[in-house]
């Protein structure tokens, strides 16, 4: 088992995320219909299909080049709030991973943290707002904690994916305070957040192919 | 789903081909999905750009032309356009006097326009002022929401501010007028039915025969409350009273009153509603100086309406009356 995220590993991560989004697109759209405008699955599926097409046609000699390509494609293909947010996550991840072909576990965890900070800067979400942040922040914390405790990258990503899914589940009882769901106020209670749901897929994808 | 479409994925691009065929006076960039007035860029004039998700037609593409917008960026259905579109449009319409971005207050629209304005400043040194519309009184403006949605005021604002730019007023003044119109305007909407996004294939929400949704936006999202269907005069009260209690009108203030159709409601019902709205305003001593009735900011085939009131000044009324020549609003030309 590798202790680093290789270029081919990162590539596989993005492809696995695309596959999970495709598999779950109807669920994402159904969740978004309940408290948003019913297009999260459609938009993410379109964005990740564009990412796969972009990766197939591009030379990506480094982690930064690969992840920047993913981020720019998402910004220009998704629209809505998800495009800038997921795009910013991958662009920050790209800068933090750097022009290398192999990213060690600590650098990867720092990059995830940088990506999360980017999402906060763009979306101004906080814990408990019922957004993707509620899945991503616990995942980043769990990743740091597991690595500090001596876990392998793969095991730490498993812990992060579990934390993201727990964070996703915890969005159900929250009233939304950001995005279109916030217009519903208390009526958003009892519905799982679609953004937190797709964000949990991102970490599940990482746990199954990275490290 | 019964719609006049070919493939759900092609609705936006094929509608743009239709706009091009019907309106040779406009220029369409199909790759970037941007509609331009034919003579853009107009040298020395402040340029106005708006955009948003598709499905609200005629907003925004139907308002491109002399006296209104210089460009409109069309997003996917109910999905904000992406930064590259607004960046392309900003560079194309800049006539050296600066560019105003008119942005409806939705999380995605604000973020994508913000990224575009940052890129325009960094890449081309273009002076961009963004004005966000947030007139929907159905949403509480608090730390616990994304803020009020931009709805009907956007139409009134694009007309008035378009006239100010056409007169050659400078960037700062044009932007101030835009902010004034937004600050003076309030809206409230309701739905009798939901709407169906073509790619989703089924209605975004379900409403029973005897129910209506009060406080809806323009994206098929549910509103604040679901109540039993009522006669038009009671619905008018439910829409107008929250507006009047939110924006105190002094007796005698002239207002622009706009009764908007959500896409699936016939004009005869909108005029019936206008009558009810005018009656309520009369009871409050609010004088209607100008009116607009029709489907101008829609939510696909949703049935329902919204009411928008804008407190006007003599300058704003003169700008409202100034010539406009666009596919959806045309007078004085």
mmCIF file of C-alpha atoms in Angstrom, chain A residues 29 32-39 42-43 46 72 74-85 87-88 91 121-124 129 176-180 182-187, chain B residues 76-84 105-109 111-112 114-115 118 138-139 143-149 197 199-200 203-205 213-214 219-226:
data_model
loop_
_atom_site.group_PDB
_atom_site.id
_atom_site.type_symbol
_atom_site.label_atom_id
_atom_site.label_comp_id
_atom_site.label_asym_id
_atom_site.label_seq_id
_atom_site.Cartn_x
_atom_site.Cartn_y
_atom_site.Cartn_z
ATOM 1 C CA UNK A 29 -31.451 15.818 -7.618
ATOM 2 C CA UNK A 32 -32.207 19.189 -4.061
ATOM 3 C CA UNK A 33 -35.849 19.132 -5.197
ATOM 4 C CA UNK A 34 -36.941 18.965 -1.573
ATOM 5 C CA UNK A 35 -35.056 22.050 -0.373
ATOM 6 C CA UNK A 36 -33.463 23.659 -3.421
ATOM 7 C CA UNK A 37 -34.237 23.826 -7.108
ATOM 8 C CA UNK A 38 -33.751 20.212 -8.076
ATOM 9 C CA UNK A 39 -30.658 20.378 -10.241
ATOM 10 C CA UNK A 42 -27.802 17.247 -13.129
ATOM 11 C CA UNK A 43 -25.207 19.984 -12.656
ATOM 12 C CA UNK A 46 -22.540 17.580 -16.329
ATOM 13 C CA UNK A 72 -11.038 25.227 -13.925
ATOM 14 C CA UNK A 74 -15.734 22.666 -12.806
ATOM 15 C CA UNK A 75 -15.811 26.483 -12.561
ATOM 16 C CA UNK A 76 -16.605 26.751 -16.262
ATOM 17 C CA UNK A 77 -18.982 23.787 -16.634
ATOM 18 C CA UNK A 78 -21.135 23.541 -13.518
ATOM 19 C CA UNK A 79 -22.601 26.987 -12.786
ATOM 20 C CA UNK A 80 -24.793 27.608 -9.761
ATOM 21 C CA UNK A 81 -23.063 27.661 -6.398
ATOM 22 C CA UNK A 82 -21.532 24.204 -6.790
ATOM 23 C CA UNK A 83 -19.298 25.270 -9.702
ATOM 24 C CA UNK A 84 -17.388 28.035 -7.881
ATOM 25 C CA UNK A 85 -17.288 26.023 -4.635
ATOM 26 C CA UNK A 87 -13.866 24.573 -8.500
ATOM 27 C CA UNK A 88 -12.259 26.645 -5.755
ATOM 28 C CA UNK A 91 -7.818 25.034 -7.416
ATOM 29 C CA UNK A 121 -13.721 32.218 1.617
ATOM 30 C CA UNK A 122 -16.003 31.868 -1.432
ATOM 31 C CA UNK A 123 -19.186 30.651 0.254
ATOM 32 C CA UNK A 124 -18.838 32.120 3.764
ATOM 33 C CA UNK A 129 -25.378 26.076 8.139
ATOM 34 C CA UNK A 176 -30.582 25.770 6.396
ATOM 35 C CA UNK A 177 -28.834 29.131 6.754
ATOM 36 C CA UNK A 178 -27.120 29.363 3.359
ATOM 37 C CA UNK A 179 -28.109 28.921 -0.255
ATOM 38 C CA UNK A 180 -31.578 28.439 -1.670
ATOM 39 C CA UNK A 182 -32.299 28.930 3.593
ATOM 40 C CA UNK A 183 -35.415 30.496 2.023
ATOM 41 C CA UNK A 184 -37.359 27.600 3.532
ATOM 42 C CA UNK A 185 -36.178 28.240 7.075
ATOM 43 C CA UNK A 186 -37.626 25.614 9.404
ATOM 44 C CA UNK A 187 -39.224 23.818 6.461
ATOM 45 C CA UNK B 76 -28.258 26.382 -17.869
ATOM 46 C CA UNK B 77 -31.883 25.986 -16.745
ATOM 47 C CA UNK B 78 -32.255 27.708 -13.348
ATOM 48 C CA UNK B 79 -28.469 27.595 -12.944
ATOM 49 C CA UNK B 80 -26.230 30.641 -12.791
ATOM 50 C CA UNK B 81 -24.003 31.287 -15.798
ATOM 51 C CA UNK B 82 -20.290 30.658 -15.248
ATOM 52 C CA UNK B 83 -17.539 33.296 -14.757
ATOM 53 C CA UNK B 84 -16.104 32.790 -18.254
ATOM 54 C CA UNK B 105 -29.197 37.721 -5.132
ATOM 55 C CA UNK B 106 -28.801 33.965 -5.351
ATOM 56 C CA UNK B 107 -25.768 32.246 -3.881
ATOM 57 C CA UNK B 108 -24.602 30.854 -7.217
ATOM 58 C CA UNK B 109 -25.183 34.024 -9.242
ATOM 59 C CA UNK B 111 -20.324 33.813 -6.603
ATOM 60 C CA UNK B 112 -20.028 33.428 -10.386
ATOM 61 C CA UNK B 114 -17.899 37.903 -8.270
ATOM 62 C CA UNK B 115 -15.316 35.603 -9.882
ATOM 63 C CA UNK B 118 -12.243 39.740 -10.230
ATOM 64 C CA UNK B 138 -40.924 36.578 1.389
ATOM 65 C CA UNK B 139 -37.389 35.936 2.607
ATOM 66 C CA UNK B 143 -27.868 36.213 9.187
ATOM 67 C CA UNK B 144 -29.805 32.973 8.958
ATOM 68 C CA UNK B 145 -30.659 33.124 5.264
ATOM 69 C CA UNK B 146 -28.814 33.791 2.020
ATOM 70 C CA UNK B 147 -30.619 37.143 2.097
ATOM 71 C CA UNK B 148 -33.573 38.232 0.047
ATOM 72 C CA UNK B 149 -33.902 36.952 -3.497
ATOM 73 C CA UNK B 197 -37.160 21.503 -15.403
ATOM 74 C CA UNK B 199 -33.713 17.630 -17.584
ATOM 75 C CA UNK B 200 -35.531 16.572 -14.398
ATOM 76 C CA UNK B 203 -42.457 18.897 -11.366
ATOM 77 C CA UNK B 204 -40.051 20.346 -8.784
ATOM 78 C CA UNK B 205 -42.763 20.217 -6.135
ATOM 79 C CA UNK B 213 -47.775 28.340 -2.284
ATOM 80 C CA UNK B 214 -47.145 31.854 -0.943
ATOM 81 C CA UNK B 219 -36.785 28.611 -9.583
ATOM 82 C CA UNK B 220 -39.630 26.267 -8.727
ATOM 83 C CA UNK B 221 -38.366 26.238 -5.158
ATOM 84 C CA UNK B 222 -41.086 25.960 -2.527
ATOM 85 C CA UNK B 223 -42.141 29.146 -0.754
ATOM 86 C CA UNK B 224 -42.702 30.162 2.857
ATOM 87 C CA UNK B 225 -46.090 28.566 3.404
ATOM 88 C CA UNK B 226 -48.703 26.435 1.756
#
